[in-house]
mmCIF file with all atom_site columns, C-alpha atoms in Angstrom:
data_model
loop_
_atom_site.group_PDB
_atom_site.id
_atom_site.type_symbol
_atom_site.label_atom_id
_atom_site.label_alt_id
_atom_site.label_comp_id
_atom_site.label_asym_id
_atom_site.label_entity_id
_atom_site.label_seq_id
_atom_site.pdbx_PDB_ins_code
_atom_site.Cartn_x
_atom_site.Cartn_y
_atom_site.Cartn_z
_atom_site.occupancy
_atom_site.B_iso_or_equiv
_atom_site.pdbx_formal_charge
_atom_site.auth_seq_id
_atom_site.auth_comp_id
_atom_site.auth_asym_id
_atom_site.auth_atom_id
_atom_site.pdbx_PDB_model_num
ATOM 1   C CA . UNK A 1 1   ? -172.816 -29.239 -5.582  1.00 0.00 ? 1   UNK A CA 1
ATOM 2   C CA . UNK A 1 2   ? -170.817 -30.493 -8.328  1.00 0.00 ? 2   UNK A CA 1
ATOM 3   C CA . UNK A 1 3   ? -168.361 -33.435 -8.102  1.00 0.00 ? 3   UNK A CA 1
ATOM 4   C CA . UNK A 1 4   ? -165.137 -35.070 -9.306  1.00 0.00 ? 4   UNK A CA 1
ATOM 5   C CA . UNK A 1 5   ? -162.072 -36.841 -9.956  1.00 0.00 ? 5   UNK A CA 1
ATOM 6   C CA . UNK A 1 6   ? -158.856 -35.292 -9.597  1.00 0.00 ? 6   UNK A CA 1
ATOM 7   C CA . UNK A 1 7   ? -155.861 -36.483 -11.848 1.00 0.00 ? 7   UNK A CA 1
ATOM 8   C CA . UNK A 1 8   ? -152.537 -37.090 -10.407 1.00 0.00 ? 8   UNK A CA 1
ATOM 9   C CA . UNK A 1 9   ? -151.595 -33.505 -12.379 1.00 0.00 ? 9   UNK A CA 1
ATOM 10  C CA . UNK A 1 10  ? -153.868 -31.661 -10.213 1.00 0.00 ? 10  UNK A CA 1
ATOM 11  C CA . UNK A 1 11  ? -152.680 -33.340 -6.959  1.00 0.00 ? 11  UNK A CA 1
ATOM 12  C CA . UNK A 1 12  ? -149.069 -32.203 -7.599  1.00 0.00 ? 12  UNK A CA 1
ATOM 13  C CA . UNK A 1 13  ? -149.403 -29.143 -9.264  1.00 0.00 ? 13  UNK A CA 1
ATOM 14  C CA . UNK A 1 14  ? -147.174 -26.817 -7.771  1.00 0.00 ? 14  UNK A CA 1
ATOM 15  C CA . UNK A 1 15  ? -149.619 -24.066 -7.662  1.00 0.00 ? 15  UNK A CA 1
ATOM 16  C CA . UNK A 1 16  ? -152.581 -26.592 -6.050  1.00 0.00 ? 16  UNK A CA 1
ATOM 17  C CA . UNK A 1 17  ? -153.416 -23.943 -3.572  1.00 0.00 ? 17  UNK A CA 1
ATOM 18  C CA . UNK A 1 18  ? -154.264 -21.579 -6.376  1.00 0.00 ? 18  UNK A CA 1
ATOM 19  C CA . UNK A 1 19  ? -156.502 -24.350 -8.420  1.00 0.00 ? 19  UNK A CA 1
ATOM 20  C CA . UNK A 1 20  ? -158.677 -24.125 -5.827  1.00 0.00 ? 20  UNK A CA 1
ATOM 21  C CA . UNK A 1 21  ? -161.685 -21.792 -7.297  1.00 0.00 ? 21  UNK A CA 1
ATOM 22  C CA . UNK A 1 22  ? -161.338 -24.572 -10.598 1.00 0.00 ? 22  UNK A CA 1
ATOM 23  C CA . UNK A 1 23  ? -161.936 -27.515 -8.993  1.00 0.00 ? 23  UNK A CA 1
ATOM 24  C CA . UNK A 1 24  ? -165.449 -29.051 -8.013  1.00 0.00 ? 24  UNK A CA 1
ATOM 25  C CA . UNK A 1 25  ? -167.303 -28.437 -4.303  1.00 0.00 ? 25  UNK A CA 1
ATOM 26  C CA . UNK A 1 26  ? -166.829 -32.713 -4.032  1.00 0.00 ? 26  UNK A CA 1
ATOM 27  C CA . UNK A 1 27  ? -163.110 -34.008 -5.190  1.00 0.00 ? 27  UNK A CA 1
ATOM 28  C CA . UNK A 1 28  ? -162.345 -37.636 -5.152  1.00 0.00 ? 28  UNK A CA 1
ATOM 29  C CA . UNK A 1 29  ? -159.067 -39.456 -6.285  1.00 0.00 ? 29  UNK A CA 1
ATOM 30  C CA . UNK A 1 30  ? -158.694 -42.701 -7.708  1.00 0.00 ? 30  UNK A CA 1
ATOM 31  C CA . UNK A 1 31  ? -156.516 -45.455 -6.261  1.00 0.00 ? 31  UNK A CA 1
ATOM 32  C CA . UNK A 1 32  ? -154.667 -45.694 -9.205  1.00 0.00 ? 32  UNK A CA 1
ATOM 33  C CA . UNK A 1 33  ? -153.686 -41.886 -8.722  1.00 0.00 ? 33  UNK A CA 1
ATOM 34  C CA . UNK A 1 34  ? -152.761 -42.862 -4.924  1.00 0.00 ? 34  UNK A CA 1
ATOM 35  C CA . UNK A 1 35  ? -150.461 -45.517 -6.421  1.00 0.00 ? 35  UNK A CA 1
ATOM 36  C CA . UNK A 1 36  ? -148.288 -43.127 -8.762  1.00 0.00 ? 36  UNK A CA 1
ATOM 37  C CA . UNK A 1 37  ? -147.865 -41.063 -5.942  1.00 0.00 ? 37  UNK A CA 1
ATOM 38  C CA . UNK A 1 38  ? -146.425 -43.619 -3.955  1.00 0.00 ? 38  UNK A CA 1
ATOM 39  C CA . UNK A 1 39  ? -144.527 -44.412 -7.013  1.00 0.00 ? 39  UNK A CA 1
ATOM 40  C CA . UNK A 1 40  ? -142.765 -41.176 -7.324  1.00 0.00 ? 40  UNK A CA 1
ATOM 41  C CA . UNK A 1 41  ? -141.557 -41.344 -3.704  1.00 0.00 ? 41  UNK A CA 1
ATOM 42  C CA . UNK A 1 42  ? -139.802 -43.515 -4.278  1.00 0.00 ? 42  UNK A CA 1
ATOM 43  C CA . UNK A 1 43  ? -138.451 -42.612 -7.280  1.00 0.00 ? 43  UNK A CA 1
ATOM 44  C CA . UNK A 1 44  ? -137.334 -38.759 -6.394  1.00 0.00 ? 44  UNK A CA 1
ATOM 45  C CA . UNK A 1 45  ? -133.566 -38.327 -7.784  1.00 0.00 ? 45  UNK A CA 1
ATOM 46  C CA . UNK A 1 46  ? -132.604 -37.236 -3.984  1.00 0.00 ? 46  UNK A CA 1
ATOM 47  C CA . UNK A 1 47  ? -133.769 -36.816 -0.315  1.00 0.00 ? 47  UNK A CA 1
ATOM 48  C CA . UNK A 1 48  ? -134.665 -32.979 -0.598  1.00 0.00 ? 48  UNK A CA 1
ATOM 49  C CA . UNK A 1 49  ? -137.344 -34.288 -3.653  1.00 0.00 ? 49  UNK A CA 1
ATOM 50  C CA . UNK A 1 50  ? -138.331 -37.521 -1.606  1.00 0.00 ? 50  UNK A CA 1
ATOM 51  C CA . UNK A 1 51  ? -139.203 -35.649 1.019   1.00 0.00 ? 51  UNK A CA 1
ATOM 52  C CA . UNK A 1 52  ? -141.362 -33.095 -0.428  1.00 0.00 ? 52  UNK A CA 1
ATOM 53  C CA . UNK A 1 53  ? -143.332 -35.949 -2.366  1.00 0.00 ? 53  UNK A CA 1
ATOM 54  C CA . UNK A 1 54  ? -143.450 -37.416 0.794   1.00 0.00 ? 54  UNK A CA 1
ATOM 55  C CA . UNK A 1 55  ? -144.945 -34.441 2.803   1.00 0.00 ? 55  UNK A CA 1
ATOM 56  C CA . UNK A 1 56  ? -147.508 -33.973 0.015   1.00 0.00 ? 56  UNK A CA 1
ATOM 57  C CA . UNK A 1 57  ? -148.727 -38.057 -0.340  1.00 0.00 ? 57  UNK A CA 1
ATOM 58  C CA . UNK A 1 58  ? -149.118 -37.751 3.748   1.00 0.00 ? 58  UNK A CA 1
ATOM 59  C CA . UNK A 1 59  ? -151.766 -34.271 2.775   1.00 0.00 ? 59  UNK A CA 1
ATOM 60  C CA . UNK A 1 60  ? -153.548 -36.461 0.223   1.00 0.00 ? 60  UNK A CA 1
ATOM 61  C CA . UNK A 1 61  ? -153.549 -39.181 1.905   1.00 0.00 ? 61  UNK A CA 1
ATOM 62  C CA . UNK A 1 62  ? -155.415 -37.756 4.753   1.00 0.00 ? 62  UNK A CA 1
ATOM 63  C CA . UNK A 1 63  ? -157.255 -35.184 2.520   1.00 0.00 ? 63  UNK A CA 1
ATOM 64  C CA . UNK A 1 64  ? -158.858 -38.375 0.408   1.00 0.00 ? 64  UNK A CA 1
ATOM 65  C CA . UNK A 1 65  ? -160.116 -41.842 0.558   1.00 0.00 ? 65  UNK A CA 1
ATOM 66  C CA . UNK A 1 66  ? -159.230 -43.290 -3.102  1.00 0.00 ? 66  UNK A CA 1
ATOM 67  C CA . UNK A 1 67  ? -162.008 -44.491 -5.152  1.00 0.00 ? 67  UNK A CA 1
ATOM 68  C CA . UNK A 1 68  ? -161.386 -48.293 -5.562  1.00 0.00 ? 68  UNK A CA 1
ATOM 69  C CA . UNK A 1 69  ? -161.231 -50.785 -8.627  1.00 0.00 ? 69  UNK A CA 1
ATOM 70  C CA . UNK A 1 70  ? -164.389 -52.358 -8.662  1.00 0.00 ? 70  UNK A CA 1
ATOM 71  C CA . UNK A 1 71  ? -166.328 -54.275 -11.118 1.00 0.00 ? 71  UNK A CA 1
ATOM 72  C CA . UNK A 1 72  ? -167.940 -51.495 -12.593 1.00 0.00 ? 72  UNK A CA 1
ATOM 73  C CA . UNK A 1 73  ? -164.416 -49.293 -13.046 1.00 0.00 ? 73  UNK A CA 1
ATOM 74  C CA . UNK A 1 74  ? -163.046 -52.519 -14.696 1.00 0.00 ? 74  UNK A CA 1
ATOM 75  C CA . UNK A 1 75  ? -165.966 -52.382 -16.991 1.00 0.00 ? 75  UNK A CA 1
ATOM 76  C CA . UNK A 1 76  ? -165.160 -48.875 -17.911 1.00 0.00 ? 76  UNK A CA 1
ATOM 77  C CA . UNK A 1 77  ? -161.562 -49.340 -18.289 1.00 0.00 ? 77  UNK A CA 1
ATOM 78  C CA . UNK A 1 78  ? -162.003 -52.083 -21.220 1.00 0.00 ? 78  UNK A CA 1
ATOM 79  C CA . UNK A 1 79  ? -164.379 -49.282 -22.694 1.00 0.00 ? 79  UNK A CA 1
ATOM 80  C CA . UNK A 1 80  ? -161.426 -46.447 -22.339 1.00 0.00 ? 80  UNK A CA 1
ATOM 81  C CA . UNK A 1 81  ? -158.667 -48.668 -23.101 1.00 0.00 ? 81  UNK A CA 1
ATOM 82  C CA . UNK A 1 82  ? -160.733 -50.002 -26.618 1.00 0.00 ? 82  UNK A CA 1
ATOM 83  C CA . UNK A 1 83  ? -161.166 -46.408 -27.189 1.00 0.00 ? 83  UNK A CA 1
ATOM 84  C CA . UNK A 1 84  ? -157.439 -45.014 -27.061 1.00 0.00 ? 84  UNK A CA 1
ATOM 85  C CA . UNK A 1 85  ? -157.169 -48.196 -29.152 1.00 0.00 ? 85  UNK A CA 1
ATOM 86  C CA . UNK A 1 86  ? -159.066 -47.278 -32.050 1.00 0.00 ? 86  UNK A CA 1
ATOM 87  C CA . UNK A 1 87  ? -157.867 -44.255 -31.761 1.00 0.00 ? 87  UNK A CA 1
ATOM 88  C CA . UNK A 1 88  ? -154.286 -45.464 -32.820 1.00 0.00 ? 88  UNK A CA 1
ATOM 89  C CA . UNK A 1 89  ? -152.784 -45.480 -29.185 1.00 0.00 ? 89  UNK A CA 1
ATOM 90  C CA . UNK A 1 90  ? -151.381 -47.785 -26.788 1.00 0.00 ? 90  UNK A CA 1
ATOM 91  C CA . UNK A 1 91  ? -153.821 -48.354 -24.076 1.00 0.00 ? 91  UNK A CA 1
ATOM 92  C CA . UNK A 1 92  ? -150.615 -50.590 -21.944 1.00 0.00 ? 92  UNK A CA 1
ATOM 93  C CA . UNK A 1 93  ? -148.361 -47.181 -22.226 1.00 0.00 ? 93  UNK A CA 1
ATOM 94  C CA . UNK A 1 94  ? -151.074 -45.267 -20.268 1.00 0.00 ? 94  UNK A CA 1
ATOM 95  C CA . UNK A 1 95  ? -152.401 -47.581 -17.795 1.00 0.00 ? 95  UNK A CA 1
ATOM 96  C CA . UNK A 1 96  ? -152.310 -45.593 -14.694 1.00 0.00 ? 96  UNK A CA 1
ATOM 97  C CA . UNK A 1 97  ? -154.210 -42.345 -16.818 1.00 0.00 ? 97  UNK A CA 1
ATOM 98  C CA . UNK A 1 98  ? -156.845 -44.694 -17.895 1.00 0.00 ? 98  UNK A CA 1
ATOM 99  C CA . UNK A 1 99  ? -157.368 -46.372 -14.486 1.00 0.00 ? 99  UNK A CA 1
ATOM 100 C CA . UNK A 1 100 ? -158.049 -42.437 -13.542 1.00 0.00 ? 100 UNK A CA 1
ATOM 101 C CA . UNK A 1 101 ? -160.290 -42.018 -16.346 1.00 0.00 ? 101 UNK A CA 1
ATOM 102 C CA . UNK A 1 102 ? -162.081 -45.119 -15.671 1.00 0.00 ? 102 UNK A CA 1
ATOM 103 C CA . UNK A 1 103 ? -162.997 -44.357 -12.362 1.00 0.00 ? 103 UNK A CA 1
ATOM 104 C CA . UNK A 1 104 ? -164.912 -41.278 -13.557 1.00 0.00 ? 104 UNK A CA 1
ATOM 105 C CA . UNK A 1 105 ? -166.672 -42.798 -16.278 1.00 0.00 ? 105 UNK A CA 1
ATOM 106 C CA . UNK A 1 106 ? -167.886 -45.598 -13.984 1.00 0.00 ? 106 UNK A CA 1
ATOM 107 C CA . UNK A 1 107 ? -169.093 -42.701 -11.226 1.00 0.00 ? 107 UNK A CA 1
ATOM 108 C CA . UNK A 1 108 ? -170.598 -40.653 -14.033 1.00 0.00 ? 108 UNK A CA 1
ATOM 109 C CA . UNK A 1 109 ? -168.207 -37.024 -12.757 1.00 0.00 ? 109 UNK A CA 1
ATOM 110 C CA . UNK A 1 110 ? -165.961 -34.876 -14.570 1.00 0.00 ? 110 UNK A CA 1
ATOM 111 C CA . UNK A 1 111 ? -161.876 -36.006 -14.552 1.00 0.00 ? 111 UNK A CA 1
ATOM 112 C CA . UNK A 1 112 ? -159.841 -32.544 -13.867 1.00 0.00 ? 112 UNK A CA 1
ATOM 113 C CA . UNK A 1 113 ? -156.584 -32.637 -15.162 1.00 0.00 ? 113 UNK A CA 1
ATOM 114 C CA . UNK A 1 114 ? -153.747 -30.087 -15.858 1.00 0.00 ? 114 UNK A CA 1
ATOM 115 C CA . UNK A 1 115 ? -153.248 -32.687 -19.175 1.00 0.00 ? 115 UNK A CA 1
ATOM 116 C CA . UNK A 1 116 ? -156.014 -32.365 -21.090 1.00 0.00 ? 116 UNK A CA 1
ATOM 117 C CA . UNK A 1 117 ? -154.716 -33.758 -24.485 1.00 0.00 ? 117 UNK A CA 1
ATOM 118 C CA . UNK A 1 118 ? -153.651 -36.697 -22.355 1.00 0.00 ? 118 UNK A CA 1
ATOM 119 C CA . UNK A 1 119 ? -157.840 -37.445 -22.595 1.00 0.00 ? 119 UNK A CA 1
ATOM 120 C CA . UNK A 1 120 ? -158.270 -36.694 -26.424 1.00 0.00 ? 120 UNK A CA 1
ATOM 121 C CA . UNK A 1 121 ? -159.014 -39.871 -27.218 1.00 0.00 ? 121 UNK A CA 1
ATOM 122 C CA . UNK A 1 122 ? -161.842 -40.322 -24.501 1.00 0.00 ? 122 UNK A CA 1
ATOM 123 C CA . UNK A 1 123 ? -163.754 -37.186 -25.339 1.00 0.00 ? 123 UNK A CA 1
ATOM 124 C CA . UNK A 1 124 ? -167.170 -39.402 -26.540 1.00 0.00 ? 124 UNK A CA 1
ATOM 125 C CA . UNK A 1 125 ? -166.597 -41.302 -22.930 1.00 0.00 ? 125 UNK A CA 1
ATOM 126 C CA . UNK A 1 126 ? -165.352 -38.773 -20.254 1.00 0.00 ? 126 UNK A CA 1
ATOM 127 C CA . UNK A 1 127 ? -166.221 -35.345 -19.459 1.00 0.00 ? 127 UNK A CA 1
ATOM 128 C CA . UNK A 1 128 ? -162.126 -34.703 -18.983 1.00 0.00 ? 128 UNK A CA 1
ATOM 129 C CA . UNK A 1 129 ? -161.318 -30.836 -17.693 1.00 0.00 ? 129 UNK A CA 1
ATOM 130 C CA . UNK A 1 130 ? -158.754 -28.538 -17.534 1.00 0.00 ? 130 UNK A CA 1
ATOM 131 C CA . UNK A 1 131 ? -157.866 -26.492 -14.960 1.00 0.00 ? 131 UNK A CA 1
#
């Protein structure tokens, strides 16, 4: 059985249902994904958007229990935050994406993402995959 972490792409594709056959037999989602999801709630430009982001944070919400910040994802975000660093990026700009990517380097699983080149930097840390 293989396992995962979803990125916040994935989760609001609008073709999720068809992702399906890409993504592993064991999905997880982070907290921090959880979060920007809330966060675009309740930022939607009007009610029709709020409540379709609304509809689809109640699905994931009862779909997944987020992966939590612990010790050992803090540990791995200094490590994927130093390396978007050296890389010439700004690890404060992308906060919520490394949180994500943390949280699978501290489990040891794949991230799936619809943004790929969002994870460039982390290829020698993260096993980061697009579907």
């Amino acid at each position: 059985m293989n396992r995962g972490i979803l990125d916040t792409s994935v989760l609001i594709a609008q073709d999720h249902e068809a992702l399906a056959a890409a993504l592993p037999d064991e999905a997880a989602i982070s907290v921090a994904t959880l979060a920007e999801l809330h966060y675009g709630v309740l930022v939607a430009k009007d009610d029709v958007t709020k409540q379709q982001r609304l509809r689809r944070l109640g699905e994931i919400e009862a779909r997944f229990s987020p992966l939590t910040i612990d010790a050992a994802v803090a540990r791995a975000y200094a490590a994927v935050a130093q390396a978007v660093r050296t890389a010439g990026g700004q690890p404060r700009a992308r906060v919520m994406d490394l949180w994500i990517a943390a949280t699978a380097l501290a489990r040891g699983v794949p991230l799936y993402t619809r943004n790929r080149r969002d994870f460039d930097a982390l290829k020698k840390l993260i096993d980061a995959r697009s579907v």
